[in-house]
Amino acid sequence: MSRTTVLNMIPPPSEREGGLGTTAYSEWCYTVGFLQSLIFQTLPEERPLRMLDIGCGVGRLYLATRPYLQPDDTYTGIDVGKSFIEICRARYTDPNVTFVHLDASNPYYASHYSDKKLPWPFEDDGFNFMTALSVWTHLNEGDFTFYLKELGRTLAPRGRALVSFFIMDEIYEETLPGRTSAQSAYYPEPASRWVFDQSAYGSRNYFHPKWAKVPEHAIGVTKAAFDETVADAGLQVAHYFPGCWKEKPGLFFQDFVVFERA
């Protein structure tokens, strides 16, 4: 029932298409509902809630979180897509909601690409809950490391962060021999589509599929590099939910990780 209070707030097709990701109305309904359940299980006990939604797009995770927001809670969405932020500011006008444009670069999402990395304009320990859906799956090695440290810097003690990845762990490695051009039993694409076998900019730990026009279209990270980067960012893994892209039953397509401050 709580889902139905926000489904009428889903943006029209013309605005959903700008997100480069999920555009179908039915998919928005599914992901809003699924993420609403996962967020409910992940929310920190501490109130008021100070939430940062990294890569907020045109508001999917805001809609999933909105039923839980109390008057003293705050939600902040940040994105490199200026048009996404403009849509969110015009569409979601609750007084405790803020949307911030980060003029950073990404070859997939932002055409003015450069190697410049911009720190988030937020104070240390500023948020006790963070979300990032399909953000680190579009980051090369340098950006992946830099922005995970930004997450660790701005996440408050006892806070939590819910983030999705493509983690190339032993589960993934075990399924490689069986990945063929036949449609997967777990998602409507060939299983061979999600093989990360091309080095991203010569990296030994970050890879992309052959079909990606730019590596940042989809980037996977080895488990060893993931663990090292998480530790360097001052984080620890509280929960790990492997995704069904690994040819196994999973909560979601991508892997979800719940971080806490180490």
PDB file of C-alpha atoms in Angstrom:
ATOM      1  CA  MET A   1       0.000   0.000   0.000  1.00  0.00           C
ATOM      2  CA  SER A   2       2.835   2.402   0.749  1.00  0.00           C
ATOM      3  CA  ARG A   3       4.100   1.957  -2.817  1.00  0.00           C
ATOM      4  CA  THR A   4       0.844   3.214  -4.303  1.00  0.00           C
ATOM      5  CA  THR A   5       1.327   6.636  -2.696  1.00  0.00           C
ATOM      6  CA  VAL A   6       4.250   7.411  -5.002  1.00  0.00           C
ATOM      7  CA  LEU A   7       3.435   5.597  -8.250  1.00  0.00           C
ATOM      8  CA  ASN A   8       1.412   8.585  -9.433  1.00  0.00           C
ATOM      9  CA  MET A   9       4.619  10.647  -9.062  1.00  0.00           C
ATOM     10  CA  ILE A  10       6.589   8.614 -11.628  1.00  0.00           C
ATOM     11  CA  PRO A  11       7.798  11.060 -14.312  1.00  0.00           C
ATOM     12  CA  PRO A  12       6.292  10.904 -17.824  1.00  0.00           C
ATOM     13  CA  PRO A  13       8.143   8.998 -20.585  1.00  0.00           C
ATOM     14  CA  SER A  14       9.820  12.125 -21.943  1.00  0.00           C
ATOM     15  CA  GLU A  15      11.575  12.628 -18.594  1.00  0.00           C
ATOM     16  CA  ARG A  16      12.275   8.965 -17.826  1.00  0.00           C
ATOM     17  CA  GLU A  17      14.109   8.552 -21.137  1.00  0.00           C
ATOM     18  CA  GLY A  18      16.668  11.138 -20.039  1.00  0.00           C
ATOM     19  CA  GLY A  19      17.963   8.825 -17.336  1.00  0.00           C
ATOM     20  CA  LEU A  20      19.795   6.491 -19.774  1.00  0.00           C
ATOM     21  CA  GLY A  21      18.665   3.542 -17.694  1.00  0.00           C
ATOM     22  CA  THR A  22      15.217   2.213 -16.772  1.00  0.00           C
ATOM     23  CA  THR A  23      12.558   3.927 -18.855  1.00  0.00           C
ATOM     24  CA  ALA A  24       9.517   1.600 -18.923  1.00  0.00           C
ATOM     25  CA  TYR A  25       6.746   2.488 -16.482  1.00  0.00           C
ATOM     26  CA  SER A  26       6.449  -1.141 -15.350  1.00  0.00           C
ATOM     27  CA  GLU A  27      10.161  -1.254 -14.549  1.00  0.00           C
ATOM     28  CA  TRP A  28       9.880   1.927 -12.510  1.00  0.00           C
ATOM     29  CA  CYS A  29       7.005   0.376 -10.557  1.00  0.00           C
ATOM     30  CA  TYR A  30       9.063  -2.757  -9.928  1.00  0.00           C
ATOM     31  CA  THR A  31      12.278  -1.015  -8.942  1.00  0.00           C
ATOM     32  CA  VAL A  32      10.521   1.546  -6.739  1.00  0.00           C
ATOM     33  CA  GLY A  33       8.745  -1.285  -4.929  1.00  0.00           C
ATOM     34  CA  PHE A  34      11.801  -3.513  -4.638  1.00  0.00           C
ATOM     35  CA  LEU A  35      14.069  -0.715  -3.486  1.00  0.00           C
ATOM     36  CA  GLN A  36      11.458   0.489  -1.032  1.00  0.00           C
ATOM     37  CA  SER A  37      11.577  -2.926   0.643  1.00  0.00           C
ATOM     38  CA  LEU A  38      15.382  -3.060   0.605  1.00  0.00           C
ATOM     39  CA  ILE A  39      15.709   0.494   1.921  1.00  0.00           C
ATOM     40  CA  PHE A  40      13.313  -0.311   4.767  1.00  0.00           C
ATOM     41  CA  GLN A  41      15.612  -3.156   5.846  1.00  0.00           C
ATOM     42  CA  THR A  42      18.706  -0.947   5.582  1.00  0.00           C
ATOM     43  CA  LEU A  43      17.656   2.349   7.178  1.00  0.00           C
ATOM     44  CA  PRO A  44      19.737   3.290  10.235  1.00  0.00           C
ATOM     45  CA  GLU A  45      17.961   3.493  13.578  1.00  0.00           C
ATOM     46  CA  GLU A  46      19.164   7.044  14.163  1.00  0.00           C
ATOM     47  CA  ARG A  47      16.758   9.878  13.412  1.00  0.00           C
ATOM     48  CA  PRO A  48      16.494  12.360  11.902  1.00  0.00           C
ATOM     49  CA  LEU A  49      17.457  10.674   8.666  1.00  0.00           C
ATOM     50  CA  ARG A  50      20.050  12.583   6.632  1.00  0.00           C
ATOM     51  CA  MET A  51      20.030  10.860   3.253  1.00  0.00           C
ATOM     52  CA  LEU A  52      22.293  11.324   0.245  1.00  0.00           C
ATOM     53  CA  ASP A  53      21.206   9.697  -3.020  1.00  0.00           C
ATOM     54  CA  ILE A  54      24.304   9.501  -5.240  1.00  0.00           C
ATOM     55  CA  GLY A  55      23.458   9.526  -8.937  1.00  0.00           C
ATOM     56  CA  CYS A  56      19.823  10.363  -8.222  1.00  0.00           C
ATOM     57  CA  GLY A  57      18.891  10.544 -11.920  1.00  0.00           C
ATOM     58  CA  VAL A  58      15.280  11.618 -12.281  1.00  0.00           C
ATOM     59  CA  GLY A  59      14.174  10.376  -8.883  1.00  0.00           C
ATOM     60  CA  ARG A  60      13.642   6.616  -8.690  1.00  0.00           C
ATOM     61  CA  LEU A  61      15.255   6.215  -5.290  1.00  0.00           C
ATOM     62  CA  TYR A  62      13.638   9.383  -4.020  1.00  0.00           C
ATOM     63  CA  LEU A  63      10.235   7.884  -4.769  1.00  0.00           C
ATOM     64  CA  ALA A  64      11.254   4.652  -3.047  1.00  0.00           C
ATOM     65  CA  THR A  65      12.348   6.559   0.067  1.00  0.00           C
ATOM     66  CA  ARG A  66       9.654   9.221   0.219  1.00  0.00           C
ATOM     67  CA  PRO A  67       7.108   7.172   2.237  1.00  0.00           C
ATOM     68  CA  TYR A  68       9.697   6.797   5.031  1.00  0.00           C
ATOM     69  CA  LEU A  69      10.682  10.463   5.257  1.00  0.00           C
ATOM     70  CA  GLN A  70       9.460  12.234   8.373  1.00  0.00           C
ATOM     71  CA  PRO A  71       9.208  16.040   8.714  1.00  0.00           C
ATOM     72  CA  ASP A  72      12.641  16.343  10.366  1.00  0.00           C
ATOM     73  CA  ASP A  73      14.371  14.062   7.851  1.00  0.00           C
ATOM     74  CA  THR A  74      16.254  15.381   4.829  1.00  0.00           C
ATOM     75  CA  TYR A  75      16.881  13.927   1.388  1.00  0.00           C
ATOM     76  CA  THR A  76      19.645  15.204  -0.909  1.00  0.00           C
ATOM     77  CA  GLY A  77      20.057  13.961  -4.464  1.00  0.00           C
ATOM     78  CA  ILE A  78      23.257  14.582  -6.427  1.00  0.00           C
ATOM     79  CA  ASP A  79      23.995  13.847 -10.089  1.00  0.00           C
ATOM     80  CA  VAL A  80      26.375  14.807 -12.906  1.00  0.00           C
ATOM     81  CA  GLY A  81      23.411  15.178 -15.262  1.00  0.00           C
ATOM     82  CA  LYS A  82      22.295  18.797 -15.110  1.00  0.00           C
ATOM     83  CA  SER A  83      19.055  18.036 -16.947  1.00  0.00           C
ATOM     84  CA  PHE A  84      18.259  15.299 -14.409  1.00  0.00           C
ATOM     85  CA  ILE A  85      18.637  17.772 -11.546  1.00  0.00           C
ATOM     86  CA  GLU A  86      16.450  20.329 -13.299  1.00  0.00           C
ATOM     87  CA  ILE A  87      13.709  17.721 -13.732  1.00  0.00           C
ATOM     88  CA  CYS A  88      13.928  16.711 -10.068  1.00  0.00           C
ATOM     89  CA  ARG A  89      13.824  20.303  -8.814  1.00  0.00           C
ATOM     90  CA  ALA A  90      10.720  21.008 -10.870  1.00  0.00           C
ATOM     91  CA  ARG A  91       8.949  17.746 -10.019  1.00  0.00           C
ATOM     92  CA  TYR A  92       9.775  17.019  -6.350  1.00  0.00           C
ATOM     93  CA  THR A  93       9.150  20.076  -4.198  1.00  0.00           C
ATOM     94  CA  ASP A  94       8.822  18.805  -0.631  1.00  0.00           C
ATOM     95  CA  PRO A  95      10.508  21.255   1.797  1.00  0.00           C
ATOM     96  CA  ASN A  96      13.008  18.703   3.131  1.00  0.00           C
ATOM     97  CA  VAL A  97      14.305  17.715  -0.330  1.00  0.00           C
ATOM     98  CA  THR A  98      17.357  19.178  -2.133  1.00  0.00           C
ATOM     99  CA  PHE A  99      18.923  18.363  -5.506  1.00  0.00           C
ATOM    100  CA  VAL A 100      22.556  19.213  -6.291  1.00  0.00           C
ATOM    101  CA  HIS A 101      24.319  19.231  -9.664  1.00  0.00           C
ATOM    102  CA  LEU A 102      27.933  18.023  -9.541  1.00  0.00           C
ATOM    103  CA  ASP A 103      29.710  19.336 -12.636  1.00  0.00           C
ATOM    104  CA  ALA A 104      31.974  16.290 -12.822  1.00  0.00           C
ATOM    105  CA  SER A 105      32.710  14.187 -15.888  1.00  0.00           C
ATOM    106  CA  ASN A 106      31.851  10.701 -17.061  1.00  0.00           C
ATOM    107  CA  PRO A 107      32.277   9.393 -20.633  1.00  0.00           C
ATOM    108  CA  TYR A 108      28.891   7.637 -20.487  1.00  0.00           C
ATOM    109  CA  TYR A 109      26.754  10.199 -18.650  1.00  0.00           C
ATOM    110  CA  ALA A 110      28.521  13.519 -19.252  1.00  0.00           C
ATOM    111  CA  SER A 111      29.942  14.440 -22.663  1.00  0.00           C
ATOM    112  CA  HIS A 112      32.422  17.050 -21.386  1.00  0.00           C
ATOM    113  CA  TYR A 113      34.722  14.305 -20.177  1.00  0.00           C
ATOM    114  CA  SER A 114      38.010  15.088 -18.478  1.00  0.00           C
ATOM    115  CA  ASP A 115      40.076  13.463 -15.753  1.00  0.00           C
ATOM    116  CA  LYS A 116      39.056  16.128 -13.247  1.00  0.00           C
ATOM    117  CA  LYS A 117      37.536  14.701 -10.072  1.00  0.00           C
ATOM    118  CA  LEU A 118      35.320  16.938  -7.975  1.00  0.00           C
ATOM    119  CA  PRO A 119      34.805  16.324  -4.254  1.00  0.00           C
ATOM    120  CA  TRP A 120      31.195  16.331  -3.146  1.00  0.00           C
ATOM    121  CA  PRO A 121      30.158  19.712  -1.681  1.00  0.00           C
ATOM    122  CA  PHE A 122      29.247  18.212   1.681  1.00  0.00           C
ATOM    123  CA  GLU A 123      30.786  18.174   5.157  1.00  0.00           C
ATOM    124  CA  ASP A 124      32.494  15.164   6.704  1.00  0.00           C
ATOM    125  CA  ASP A 125      30.053  12.780   8.444  1.00  0.00           C
ATOM    126  CA  GLY A 126      27.168  14.728   6.925  1.00  0.00           C
ATOM    127  CA  PHE A 127      24.823  11.826   6.117  1.00  0.00           C
ATOM    128  CA  ASN A 128      23.681   8.773   8.037  1.00  0.00           C
ATOM    129  CA  PHE A 129      22.140   7.017   5.025  1.00  0.00           C
ATOM    130  CA  MET A 130      23.329   6.858   1.425  1.00  0.00           C
ATOM    131  CA  THR A 131      22.115   5.130  -1.708  1.00  0.00           C
ATOM    132  CA  ALA A 132      23.697   4.673  -5.135  1.00  0.00           C
ATOM    133  CA  LEU A 133      21.931   2.620  -7.789  1.00  0.00           C
ATOM    134  CA  SER A 134      24.073   1.800 -10.845  1.00  0.00           C
ATOM    135  CA  VAL A 135      26.671   4.505 -10.174  1.00  0.00           C
ATOM    136  CA  TRP A 136      29.903   2.658  -9.402  1.00  0.00           C
ATOM    137  CA  THR A 137      29.064   0.305 -12.295  1.00  0.00           C
ATOM    138  CA  HIS A 138      29.872   3.287 -14.574  1.00  0.00           C
ATOM    139  CA  LEU A 139      33.129   4.406 -12.948  1.00  0.00           C
ATOM    140  CA  ASN A 140      36.658   3.675 -14.117  1.00  0.00           C
ATOM    141  CA  GLU A 141      39.354   2.736 -11.629  1.00  0.00           C
ATOM    142  CA  GLY A 142      40.368   6.280 -10.700  1.00  0.00           C
ATOM    143  CA  ASP A 143      36.809   7.546 -10.263  1.00  0.00           C
ATOM    144  CA  PHE A 144      35.729   4.357  -8.495  1.00  0.00           C
ATOM    145  CA  THR A 145      38.430   4.807  -5.861  1.00  0.00           C
ATOM    146  CA  PHE A 146      38.071   8.583  -5.514  1.00  0.00           C
ATOM    147  CA  TYR A 147      34.306   8.604  -5.028  1.00  0.00           C
ATOM    148  CA  LEU A 148      34.242   5.616  -2.706  1.00  0.00           C
ATOM    149  CA  LYS A 149      36.575   7.638  -0.468  1.00  0.00           C
ATOM    150  CA  GLU A 150      34.108  10.525  -0.747  1.00  0.00           C
ATOM    151  CA  LEU A 151      31.387   8.141   0.411  1.00  0.00           C
ATOM    152  CA  GLY A 152      33.516   7.096   3.370  1.00  0.00           C
ATOM    153  CA  ARG A 153      34.294  10.730   4.200  1.00  0.00           C
ATOM    154  CA  THR A 154      30.692  11.922   4.228  1.00  0.00           C
ATOM    155  CA  LEU A 155      29.090   8.848   5.839  1.00  0.00           C
ATOM    156  CA  ALA A 156      28.505   9.418   9.555  1.00  0.00           C
ATOM    157  CA  PRO A 157      29.490   6.879  12.220  1.00  0.00           C
ATOM    158  CA  ARG A 158      26.722   4.280  12.633  1.00  0.00           C
ATOM    159  CA  GLY A 159      25.429   5.308   9.218  1.00  0.00           C
ATOM    160  CA  ARG A 160      24.788   2.943   6.319  1.00  0.00           C
ATOM    161  CA  ALA A 161      25.181   3.072   2.559  1.00  0.00           C
ATOM    162  CA  LEU A 162      23.340   0.898   0.039  1.00  0.00           C
ATOM    163  CA  VAL A 163      25.337   0.678  -3.207  1.00  0.00           C
ATOM    164  CA  SER A 164      25.199  -1.518  -6.326  1.00  0.00           C
ATOM    165  CA  PHE A 165      28.204  -3.001  -8.180  1.00  0.00           C
ATOM    166  CA  PHE A 166      29.373  -5.625 -10.645  1.00  0.00           C
ATOM    167  CA  ILE A 167      31.774  -7.573  -8.397  1.00  0.00           C
ATOM    168  CA  MET A 168      33.776 -10.238 -10.199  1.00  0.00           C
ATOM    169  CA  ASP A 169      33.991 -12.721  -7.343  1.00  0.00           C
ATOM    170  CA  GLU A 170      34.147 -16.511  -7.186  1.00  0.00           C
ATOM    171  CA  ILE A 171      30.417 -16.812  -7.945  1.00  0.00           C
ATOM    172  CA  TYR A 172      30.959 -14.944 -11.212  1.00  0.00           C
ATOM    173  CA  GLU A 173      34.090 -16.926 -12.092  1.00  0.00           C
ATOM    174  CA  GLU A 174      32.295 -20.247 -11.566  1.00  0.00           C
ATOM    175  CA  THR A 175      29.575 -19.362 -14.082  1.00  0.00           C
ATOM    176  CA  LEU A 176      31.876 -18.269 -16.923  1.00  0.00           C
ATOM    177  CA  PRO A 177      32.130 -21.708 -18.615  1.00  0.00           C
ATOM    178  CA  GLY A 178      28.344 -21.913 -18.965  1.00  0.00           C
ATOM    179  CA  ARG A 179      27.761 -18.429 -20.378  1.00  0.00           C
ATOM    180  CA  THR A 180      26.528 -18.848 -23.952  1.00  0.00           C
ATOM    181  CA  SER A 181      24.544 -16.767 -26.420  1.00  0.00           C
ATOM    182  CA  ALA A 182      21.331 -18.424 -25.188  1.00  0.00           C
ATOM    183  CA  GLN A 183      19.002 -16.282 -23.108  1.00  0.00           C
ATOM    184  CA  SER A 184      19.724 -16.356 -19.410  1.00  0.00           C
ATOM    185  CA  ALA A 185      17.288 -18.034 -17.057  1.00  0.00           C
ATOM    186  CA  TYR A 186      17.539 -15.005 -14.754  1.00  0.00           C
ATOM    187  CA  TYR A 187      17.181 -11.959 -17.059  1.00  0.00           C
ATOM    188  CA  PRO A 188      15.981 -11.392 -20.656  1.00  0.00           C
ATOM    189  CA  GLU A 189      19.399 -11.186 -22.308  1.00  0.00           C
ATOM    190  CA  PRO A 190      22.054 -13.659 -23.475  1.00  0.00           C
ATOM    191  CA  ALA A 191      24.179 -14.871 -20.588  1.00  0.00           C
ATOM    192  CA  SER A 192      27.301 -14.104 -22.631  1.00  0.00           C
ATOM    193  CA  ARG A 193      26.434 -10.393 -22.655  1.00  0.00           C
ATOM    194  CA  TRP A 194      27.604  -9.933 -19.066  1.00  0.00           C
ATOM    195  CA  VAL A 195      31.144 -11.249 -19.408  1.00  0.00           C
ATOM    196  CA  PHE A 196      33.662  -8.638 -18.287  1.00  0.00           C
ATOM    197  CA  ASP A 197      36.738  -9.610 -20.285  1.00  0.00           C
ATOM    198  CA  GLN A 198      38.054  -6.299 -21.650  1.00  0.00           C
ATOM    199  CA  SER A 199      40.479  -4.266 -19.547  1.00  0.00           C
ATOM    200  CA  ALA A 200      39.178  -0.779 -18.778  1.00  0.00           C
ATOM    201  CA  TYR A 201      41.973   1.590 -19.822  1.00  0.00           C
ATOM    202  CA  GLY A 202      44.643  -1.052 -19.241  1.00  0.00           C
ATOM    203  CA  SER A 203      43.609  -1.807 -15.666  1.00  0.00           C
ATOM    204  CA  ARG A 204      44.375  -5.200 -14.161  1.00  0.00           C
ATOM    205  CA  ASN A 205      41.300  -5.093 -11.910  1.00  0.00           C
ATOM    206  CA  TYR A 206      38.574  -3.165 -13.760  1.00  0.00           C
ATOM    207  CA  PHE A 207      36.934  -4.644 -16.863  1.00  0.00           C
ATOM    208  CA  HIS A 208      34.061  -4.070 -19.274  1.00  0.00           C
ATOM    209  CA  PRO A 209      32.138  -6.247 -21.777  1.00  0.00           C
ATOM    210  CA  LYS A 210      33.114  -6.254 -25.452  1.00  0.00           C
ATOM    211  CA  TRP A 211      29.909  -4.539 -26.516  1.00  0.00           C
ATOM    212  CA  ALA A 212      30.465  -1.421 -24.383  1.00  0.00           C
ATOM    213  CA  LYS A 213      31.113   1.581 -26.634  1.00  0.00           C
ATOM    214  CA  VAL A 214      32.987   3.221 -23.788  1.00  0.00           C
ATOM    215  CA  PRO A 215      34.238   1.247 -20.768  1.00  0.00           C
ATOM    216  CA  GLU A 216      32.037   3.283 -18.413  1.00  0.00           C
ATOM    217  CA  HIS A 217      28.922   1.833 -20.034  1.00  0.00           C
ATOM    218  CA  ALA A 218      29.409  -1.127 -17.673  1.00  0.00           C
ATOM    219  CA  ILE A 219      32.432  -1.749 -15.463  1.00  0.00           C
ATOM    220  CA  GLY A 220      33.123  -4.718 -13.210  1.00  0.00           C
ATOM    221  CA  VAL A 221      35.750  -4.896 -10.480  1.00  0.00           C
ATOM    222  CA  THR A 222      37.667  -7.906  -9.191  1.00  0.00           C
ATOM    223  CA  LYS A 223      36.889  -8.992  -5.649  1.00  0.00           C
ATOM    224  CA  ALA A 224      40.460  -8.353  -4.490  1.00  0.00           C
ATOM    225  CA  ALA A 225      40.440  -4.754  -5.791  1.00  0.00           C
ATOM    226  CA  PHE A 226      36.963  -4.186  -4.378  1.00  0.00           C
ATOM    227  CA  ASP A 227      38.022  -5.332  -0.901  1.00  0.00           C
ATOM    228  CA  GLU A 228      41.158  -3.181  -0.957  1.00  0.00           C
ATOM    229  CA  THR A 229      39.307  -0.068  -2.122  1.00  0.00           C
ATOM    230  CA  VAL A 230      36.579  -0.512   0.482  1.00  0.00           C
ATOM    231  CA  ALA A 231      39.166  -0.763   3.265  1.00  0.00           C
ATOM    232  CA  ASP A 232      41.056   2.294   1.980  1.00  0.00           C
ATOM    233  CA  ALA A 233      37.804   4.272   2.057  1.00  0.00           C
ATOM    234  CA  GLY A 234      37.317   3.473   5.747  1.00  0.00           C
ATOM    235  CA  LEU A 235      34.315   1.262   5.097  1.00  0.00           C
ATOM    236  CA  GLN A 236      33.298  -2.282   5.889  1.00  0.00           C
ATOM    237  CA  VAL A 237      30.735  -4.574   4.285  1.00  0.00           C
ATOM    238  CA  ALA A 238      27.772  -5.243   6.549  1.00  0.00           C
ATOM    239  CA  HIS A 239      25.676  -7.178   4.013  1.00  0.00           C
ATOM    240  CA  TYR A 240      26.300  -8.499   0.509  1.00  0.00           C
ATOM    241  CA  PHE A 241      23.499  -9.491  -1.885  1.00  0.00           C
ATOM    242  CA  PRO A 242      24.859 -11.029  -5.140  1.00  0.00           C
ATOM    243  CA  GLY A 243      22.836 -10.098  -8.218  1.00  0.00           C
ATOM    244  CA  CYS A 244      21.272 -12.381 -10.797  1.00  0.00           C
ATOM    245  CA  TRP A 245      23.704 -11.116 -13.484  1.00  0.00           C
ATOM    246  CA  LYS A 246      25.901 -13.868 -12.012  1.00  0.00           C
ATOM    247  CA  GLU A 247      23.555 -16.532 -13.383  1.00  0.00           C
ATOM    248  CA  LYS A 248      22.274 -17.304  -9.893  1.00  0.00           C
ATOM    249  CA  PRO A 249      19.077 -16.295  -8.106  1.00  0.00           C
ATOM    250  CA  GLY A 250      19.542 -12.818  -6.648  1.00  0.00           C
ATOM    251  CA  LEU A 251      17.676  -9.913  -5.081  1.00  0.00           C
ATOM    252  CA  PHE A 252      18.376  -7.625  -8.044  1.00  0.00           C
ATOM    253  CA  PHE A 253      20.252  -7.652 -11.338  1.00  0.00           C
ATOM    254  CA  GLN A 254      23.364  -5.942  -9.996  1.00  0.00           C
ATOM    255  CA  ASP A 255      25.095  -6.824  -6.722  1.00  0.00           C
ATOM    256  CA  PHE A 256      24.018  -4.793  -3.702  1.00  0.00           C
ATOM    257  CA  VAL A 257      26.353  -4.024  -0.806  1.00  0.00           C
ATOM    258  CA  VAL A 258      25.469  -2.411   2.517  1.00  0.00           C
ATOM    259  CA  PHE A 259      28.424  -0.440   3.892  1.00  0.00           C
ATOM    260  CA  GLU A 260      29.070   0.835   7.375  1.00  0.00           C
ATOM    261  CA  ARG A 261      31.941   2.944   8.670  1.00  0.00           C
ATOM    262  CA  ALA A 262      34.868   0.736   9.654  1.00  0.00           C
TER     263      ALA A 262
END
